[in-house]
């Protein structure tokens, strides 16, 4: 589960996003494996970019200042149709398995899966 912690810096979050090629990061209060209650929100690249370019965020600021709402949830074994519906209003979903966050899925991931 690619993630960030509230004390990570904006620079850290950007580096994690770049390293793993992701645009959303769940923010966790502990190291995985975690339970859903340890997910306190998410960072998303569009919002983070706006904060940086507007001057609201410095690279050394902790990301806790910029945490957005948690990602929507979807079960690991739900259908592609369910994922498509859940992604209609959202950029990403947190995949849950046995009550624990397991991964993040995006529209791009869904397209990649369908193209294989």
Short mmCIF file of N, CA and C in Angstrom, two decimals:
data_model
loop_
_atom_site.label_atom_id
_atom_site.label_comp_id
_atom_site.label_asym_id
_atom_site.label_seq_id
_atom_site.Cartn_x
_atom_site.Cartn_y
_atom_site.Cartn_z
N UNK A 1 0.85 -1.17 0.00
CA UNK A 1 0.00 0.00 0.00
C UNK A 1 0.90 1.24 0.00
N UNK A 2 0.98 1.92 -1.12
CA UNK A 2 1.77 3.14 -1.22
C UNK A 2 1.05 4.21 -0.41
N UNK A 3 1.76 4.88 0.49
CA UNK A 3 1.11 5.80 1.42
C UNK A 3 2.07 6.87 1.90
N UNK A 4 1.52 7.80 2.67
CA UNK A 4 2.30 8.82 3.36
C UNK A 4 1.84 8.85 4.82
N UNK A 5 2.61 9.56 5.63
CA UNK A 5 2.28 9.78 7.03
C UNK A 5 2.11 11.28 7.25
N UNK A 6 1.34 11.68 8.26
CA UNK A 6 1.10 13.11 8.49
C UNK A 6 2.37 13.93 8.67
N UNK A 7 3.41 13.33 9.22
CA UNK A 7 4.66 14.06 9.46
C UNK A 7 5.58 14.12 8.24
N UNK A 8 5.27 13.36 7.20
CA UNK A 8 6.07 13.43 5.97
C UNK A 8 5.98 14.84 5.40
N UNK A 9 7.03 15.28 4.75
CA UNK A 9 7.00 16.61 4.14
C UNK A 9 6.33 16.57 2.77
N UNK A 10 5.99 17.74 2.28
CA UNK A 10 5.45 17.86 0.93
C UNK A 10 6.44 17.24 -0.06
N UNK A 11 7.72 17.52 0.12
CA UNK A 11 8.75 16.94 -0.75
C UNK A 11 8.71 15.41 -0.69
N UNK A 12 8.60 14.86 0.53
CA UNK A 12 8.52 13.40 0.68
C UNK A 12 7.34 12.85 -0.12
N UNK A 13 6.17 13.48 0.02
CA UNK A 13 4.97 13.01 -0.67
C UNK A 13 5.14 13.05 -2.18
N UNK A 14 5.72 14.12 -2.68
CA UNK A 14 5.94 14.24 -4.12
C UNK A 14 6.91 13.15 -4.59
N UNK A 15 7.94 12.90 -3.81
CA UNK A 15 8.90 11.86 -4.17
C UNK A 15 8.26 10.48 -4.17
N UNK A 16 7.38 10.21 -3.22
CA UNK A 16 6.67 8.93 -3.17
C UNK A 16 5.78 8.79 -4.40
N UNK A 17 5.04 9.86 -4.72
CA UNK A 17 4.16 9.84 -5.90
C UNK A 17 4.96 9.58 -7.17
N UNK A 18 6.10 10.24 -7.27
CA UNK A 18 6.95 10.09 -8.45
C UNK A 18 7.53 8.69 -8.54
N UNK A 19 8.07 8.20 -7.44
CA UNK A 19 8.70 6.88 -7.42
C UNK A 19 7.73 5.78 -7.83
N UNK A 20 6.50 5.86 -7.35
CA UNK A 20 5.54 4.78 -7.60
C UNK A 20 4.55 5.11 -8.72
N UNK A 21 4.66 6.29 -9.33
CA UNK A 21 3.77 6.65 -10.43
C UNK A 21 2.32 6.72 -10.03
N UNK A 22 2.05 7.29 -8.85
CA UNK A 22 0.68 7.40 -8.35
C UNK A 22 0.30 8.86 -8.21
N UNK A 23 -0.99 9.12 -8.21
CA UNK A 23 -1.47 10.49 -8.09
C UNK A 23 -2.27 10.72 -6.81
N UNK A 24 -2.52 9.66 -6.06
CA UNK A 24 -3.21 9.76 -4.78
C UNK A 24 -2.47 8.92 -3.75
N UNK A 25 -2.40 9.46 -2.53
CA UNK A 25 -1.73 8.73 -1.45
C UNK A 25 -2.63 8.71 -0.22
N UNK A 26 -3.00 7.54 0.25
CA UNK A 26 -3.67 7.51 1.55
C UNK A 26 -2.67 7.97 2.61
N UNK A 27 -3.16 8.64 3.62
CA UNK A 27 -2.31 9.09 4.72
C UNK A 27 -2.65 8.23 5.93
N UNK A 28 -1.62 7.54 6.44
CA UNK A 28 -1.79 6.57 7.52
C UNK A 28 -1.11 7.05 8.79
N UNK A 29 -1.68 6.65 9.93
CA UNK A 29 -1.08 6.98 11.21
C UNK A 29 -0.13 5.90 11.71
N UNK A 30 -0.03 4.79 10.96
CA UNK A 30 0.85 3.68 11.33
C UNK A 30 1.40 3.06 10.05
N UNK A 31 2.31 2.12 10.21
CA UNK A 31 2.85 1.39 9.06
C UNK A 31 1.94 0.22 8.73
N UNK A 32 1.77 -0.08 7.43
CA UNK A 32 0.96 -1.25 7.06
C UNK A 32 1.58 -2.53 7.62
N UNK A 33 0.74 -3.51 7.89
CA UNK A 33 -0.70 -3.53 7.64
C UNK A 33 -1.44 -2.68 8.68
N UNK A 34 -2.45 -1.97 8.22
CA UNK A 34 -3.23 -1.10 9.09
C UNK A 34 -4.71 -1.47 8.98
N UNK A 35 -5.48 -0.97 9.91
CA UNK A 35 -6.93 -1.09 9.83
C UNK A 35 -7.48 0.22 9.29
N UNK A 36 -8.71 0.20 8.85
CA UNK A 36 -9.29 1.37 8.19
C UNK A 36 -9.26 2.61 9.08
N UNK A 37 -9.35 2.45 10.39
CA UNK A 37 -9.32 3.59 11.31
C UNK A 37 -7.98 4.31 11.35
N UNK A 38 -6.95 3.68 10.81
CA UNK A 38 -5.62 4.31 10.78
C UNK A 38 -5.38 5.08 9.49
N UNK A 39 -6.39 5.14 8.63
CA UNK A 39 -6.33 5.94 7.40
C UNK A 39 -7.05 7.25 7.73
N UNK A 40 -6.31 8.36 7.76
CA UNK A 40 -6.91 9.63 8.19
C UNK A 40 -7.30 10.55 7.04
N UNK A 41 -6.99 10.18 5.83
CA UNK A 41 -7.32 11.00 4.68
C UNK A 41 -6.43 10.63 3.51
N UNK A 42 -6.36 11.54 2.56
CA UNK A 42 -5.55 11.27 1.37
C UNK A 42 -4.95 12.56 0.83
N UNK A 43 -3.85 12.40 0.13
CA UNK A 43 -3.24 13.49 -0.62
C UNK A 43 -3.50 13.21 -2.09
N UNK A 44 -3.84 14.23 -2.84
CA UNK A 44 -3.99 14.01 -4.28
C UNK A 44 -3.20 15.07 -5.01
N UNK A 45 -2.59 14.66 -6.11
CA UNK A 45 -1.62 15.50 -6.80
C UNK A 45 -2.18 16.84 -7.23
N UNK A 46 -3.42 16.89 -7.69
CA UNK A 46 -4.01 18.14 -8.17
C UNK A 46 -4.06 19.18 -7.05
N UNK A 47 -4.52 18.77 -5.89
CA UNK A 47 -4.62 19.67 -4.75
C UNK A 47 -3.23 20.07 -4.24
N UNK A 48 -2.33 19.10 -4.17
CA UNK A 48 -0.97 19.38 -3.70
C UNK A 48 -0.27 20.36 -4.63
N UNK A 49 -0.45 20.18 -5.92
CA UNK A 49 0.14 21.09 -6.91
C UNK A 49 -0.39 22.52 -6.70
N UNK A 50 -1.67 22.65 -6.48
CA UNK A 50 -2.28 23.96 -6.25
C UNK A 50 -1.71 24.62 -5.00
N UNK A 51 -1.57 23.84 -3.93
CA UNK A 51 -0.99 24.38 -2.69
C UNK A 51 0.44 24.86 -2.89
N UNK A 52 1.23 24.08 -3.63
CA UNK A 52 2.63 24.45 -3.86
C UNK A 52 2.71 25.71 -4.72
N UNK A 53 1.98 25.74 -5.83
CA UNK A 53 2.09 26.89 -6.74
C UNK A 53 1.45 28.15 -6.19
N UNK A 54 0.48 28.02 -5.30
CA UNK A 54 -0.14 29.21 -4.70
C UNK A 54 0.71 29.76 -3.56
N UNK A 55 1.71 28.99 -3.13
CA UNK A 55 2.56 29.43 -2.03
C UNK A 55 2.04 29.00 -0.67
N UNK A 56 0.90 28.29 -0.64
CA UNK A 56 0.36 27.79 0.63
C UNK A 56 1.24 26.70 1.22
N UNK A 57 1.94 25.97 0.36
CA UNK A 57 2.76 24.84 0.82
C UNK A 57 4.21 25.06 0.42
N UNK A 58 5.08 24.81 1.38
CA UNK A 58 6.51 24.79 1.13
C UNK A 58 6.94 23.32 1.12
N UNK A 59 8.01 23.03 0.44
CA UNK A 59 8.47 21.64 0.33
C UNK A 59 8.79 21.01 1.68
N UNK A 60 9.11 21.82 2.67
CA UNK A 60 9.47 21.31 3.99
C UNK A 60 8.27 21.22 4.95
N UNK A 61 7.09 21.65 4.51
CA UNK A 61 5.89 21.58 5.36
C UNK A 61 5.45 20.13 5.53
N UNK A 62 4.96 19.78 6.72
CA UNK A 62 4.38 18.44 6.88
C UNK A 62 3.07 18.35 6.10
N UNK A 63 2.81 17.20 5.54
CA UNK A 63 1.60 17.05 4.73
C UNK A 63 0.32 17.07 5.54
N UNK A 64 0.42 16.96 6.85
CA UNK A 64 -0.79 16.96 7.68
C UNK A 64 -1.63 18.21 7.44
N UNK A 65 -1.01 19.30 7.00
CA UNK A 65 -1.73 20.54 6.71
C UNK A 65 -2.57 20.44 5.44
N UNK A 66 -2.30 19.45 4.61
CA UNK A 66 -2.89 19.40 3.27
C UNK A 66 -3.68 18.11 3.01
N UNK A 67 -3.93 17.36 4.06
CA UNK A 67 -4.66 16.10 3.92
C UNK A 67 -6.11 16.40 3.54
N UNK A 68 -6.56 15.71 2.50
CA UNK A 68 -7.95 15.82 2.08
C UNK A 68 -8.79 14.69 2.65
N UNK A 69 -10.01 14.62 2.20
CA UNK A 69 -10.94 13.58 2.65
C UNK A 69 -10.39 12.20 2.30
N UNK A 70 -10.78 11.21 3.06
CA UNK A 70 -10.37 9.84 2.72
C UNK A 70 -10.93 9.44 1.35
N UNK A 71 -10.25 8.54 0.70
CA UNK A 71 -10.72 8.00 -0.57
C UNK A 71 -11.97 7.16 -0.32
N UNK A 72 -12.82 7.05 -1.34
CA UNK A 72 -13.95 6.15 -1.26
C UNK A 72 -13.45 4.72 -1.13
N UNK A 73 -14.32 3.84 -0.68
CA UNK A 73 -13.91 2.46 -0.43
C UNK A 73 -14.57 1.51 -1.42
N UNK A 74 -13.84 0.45 -1.74
CA UNK A 74 -14.40 -0.64 -2.54
C UNK A 74 -13.76 -1.94 -2.06
N UNK A 75 -14.56 -2.99 -2.00
CA UNK A 75 -14.06 -4.29 -1.57
C UNK A 75 -13.19 -4.95 -2.62
N UNK A 76 -12.24 -5.71 -2.18
CA UNK A 76 -11.29 -6.39 -3.07
C UNK A 76 -11.98 -7.26 -4.11
N UNK A 77 -13.10 -7.87 -3.75
CA UNK A 77 -13.74 -8.83 -4.65
C UNK A 77 -15.00 -8.26 -5.33
N UNK A 78 -15.16 -6.95 -5.31
CA UNK A 78 -16.30 -6.35 -6.00
C UNK A 78 -16.04 -6.38 -7.50
N UNK A 79 -17.10 -6.27 -8.26
CA UNK A 79 -17.00 -6.40 -9.72
C UNK A 79 -16.39 -5.17 -10.38
N UNK A 80 -15.97 -5.36 -11.62
CA UNK A 80 -15.45 -4.26 -12.43
C UNK A 80 -16.54 -3.20 -12.60
N UNK A 81 -17.78 -3.64 -12.78
CA UNK A 81 -18.90 -2.71 -12.90
C UNK A 81 -19.06 -1.86 -11.65
N UNK A 82 -18.91 -2.48 -10.49
CA UNK A 82 -18.98 -1.73 -9.23
C UNK A 82 -17.85 -0.71 -9.15
N UNK A 83 -16.65 -1.12 -9.56
CA UNK A 83 -15.50 -0.21 -9.54
C UNK A 83 -15.74 0.96 -10.48
N UNK A 84 -16.24 0.68 -11.66
CA UNK A 84 -16.53 1.74 -12.63
C UNK A 84 -17.54 2.73 -12.06
N UNK A 85 -18.59 2.23 -11.46
CA UNK A 85 -19.61 3.10 -10.88
C UNK A 85 -19.03 3.94 -9.74
N UNK A 86 -18.24 3.30 -8.90
CA UNK A 86 -17.67 4.01 -7.75
C UNK A 86 -16.64 5.05 -8.19
N UNK A 87 -15.98 4.81 -9.33
CA UNK A 87 -14.98 5.76 -9.83
C UNK A 87 -15.60 6.90 -10.64
N UNK A 88 -16.87 6.83 -10.95
CA UNK A 88 -17.51 7.89 -11.74
C UNK A 88 -17.32 9.26 -11.08
N UNK A 89 -17.60 9.40 -9.79
CA UNK A 89 -17.42 10.71 -9.16
C UNK A 89 -16.08 10.90 -8.47
N UNK A 90 -15.21 9.89 -8.51
CA UNK A 90 -13.97 9.93 -7.73
C UNK A 90 -12.76 9.68 -8.61
N UNK A 91 -11.62 10.19 -8.18
CA UNK A 91 -10.37 9.94 -8.90
C UNK A 91 -9.75 8.61 -8.53
N UNK A 92 -10.02 8.16 -7.31
CA UNK A 92 -9.41 6.92 -6.83
C UNK A 92 -10.25 6.33 -5.71
N UNK A 93 -10.04 5.05 -5.47
CA UNK A 93 -10.74 4.34 -4.40
C UNK A 93 -9.71 3.57 -3.58
N UNK A 94 -9.98 3.43 -2.30
CA UNK A 94 -9.15 2.60 -1.43
C UNK A 94 -9.75 1.20 -1.44
N UNK A 95 -8.95 0.22 -1.84
CA UNK A 95 -9.40 -1.16 -1.91
C UNK A 95 -9.24 -1.79 -0.53
N UNK A 96 -10.33 -2.41 -0.07
CA UNK A 96 -10.35 -3.00 1.26
C UNK A 96 -10.44 -4.52 1.15
N UNK A 97 -9.60 -5.21 1.93
CA UNK A 97 -9.66 -6.67 2.00
C UNK A 97 -9.69 -7.07 3.47
N UNK A 98 -10.73 -7.79 3.85
CA UNK A 98 -10.90 -8.21 5.25
C UNK A 98 -10.83 -7.03 6.21
N UNK A 99 -11.43 -5.91 5.82
CA UNK A 99 -11.48 -4.73 6.67
C UNK A 99 -10.19 -3.93 6.74
N UNK A 100 -9.22 -4.28 5.89
CA UNK A 100 -7.93 -3.60 5.92
C UNK A 100 -7.63 -2.99 4.56
N UNK A 101 -7.08 -1.78 4.53
CA UNK A 101 -6.68 -1.17 3.26
C UNK A 101 -5.59 -2.01 2.59
N UNK A 102 -5.80 -2.28 1.30
CA UNK A 102 -4.85 -3.13 0.59
C UNK A 102 -4.18 -2.42 -0.58
N UNK A 103 -4.88 -1.48 -1.22
CA UNK A 103 -4.35 -0.83 -2.42
C UNK A 103 -5.22 0.37 -2.75
N UNK A 104 -4.78 1.11 -3.74
CA UNK A 104 -5.57 2.20 -4.31
C UNK A 104 -5.79 1.85 -5.77
N UNK A 105 -7.01 2.07 -6.24
CA UNK A 105 -7.33 1.82 -7.64
C UNK A 105 -7.85 3.12 -8.26
N UNK A 106 -7.40 3.39 -9.50
CA UNK A 106 -7.80 4.60 -10.22
C UNK A 106 -8.50 4.22 -11.53
N UNK A 107 -9.02 5.21 -12.21
CA UNK A 107 -9.62 4.97 -13.52
C UNK A 107 -8.59 4.39 -14.48
N UNK A 108 -7.37 4.90 -14.41
CA UNK A 108 -6.29 4.39 -15.26
C UNK A 108 -6.05 2.90 -15.00
N UNK A 109 -6.06 2.52 -13.73
CA UNK A 109 -5.89 1.11 -13.39
C UNK A 109 -7.00 0.26 -14.01
N UNK A 110 -8.21 0.77 -13.96
CA UNK A 110 -9.35 0.04 -14.52
C UNK A 110 -9.19 -0.12 -16.04
N UNK A 111 -8.78 0.94 -16.71
CA UNK A 111 -8.55 0.86 -18.16
C UNK A 111 -7.43 -0.13 -18.48
N UNK A 112 -6.37 -0.10 -17.70
CA UNK A 112 -5.26 -1.03 -17.92
C UNK A 112 -5.73 -2.47 -17.76
N UNK A 113 -6.52 -2.72 -16.74
CA UNK A 113 -7.05 -4.07 -16.50
C UNK A 113 -7.90 -4.52 -17.69
N UNK A 114 -8.74 -3.64 -18.19
CA UNK A 114 -9.64 -4.00 -19.28
C UNK A 114 -8.89 -4.21 -20.60
N UNK A 115 -7.74 -3.58 -20.75
CA UNK A 115 -7.00 -3.69 -22.01
C UNK A 115 -6.13 -4.94 -22.08
N UNK A 116 -5.93 -5.62 -20.96
CA UNK A 116 -5.10 -6.84 -20.95
C UNK A 116 -5.83 -8.01 -21.55
#
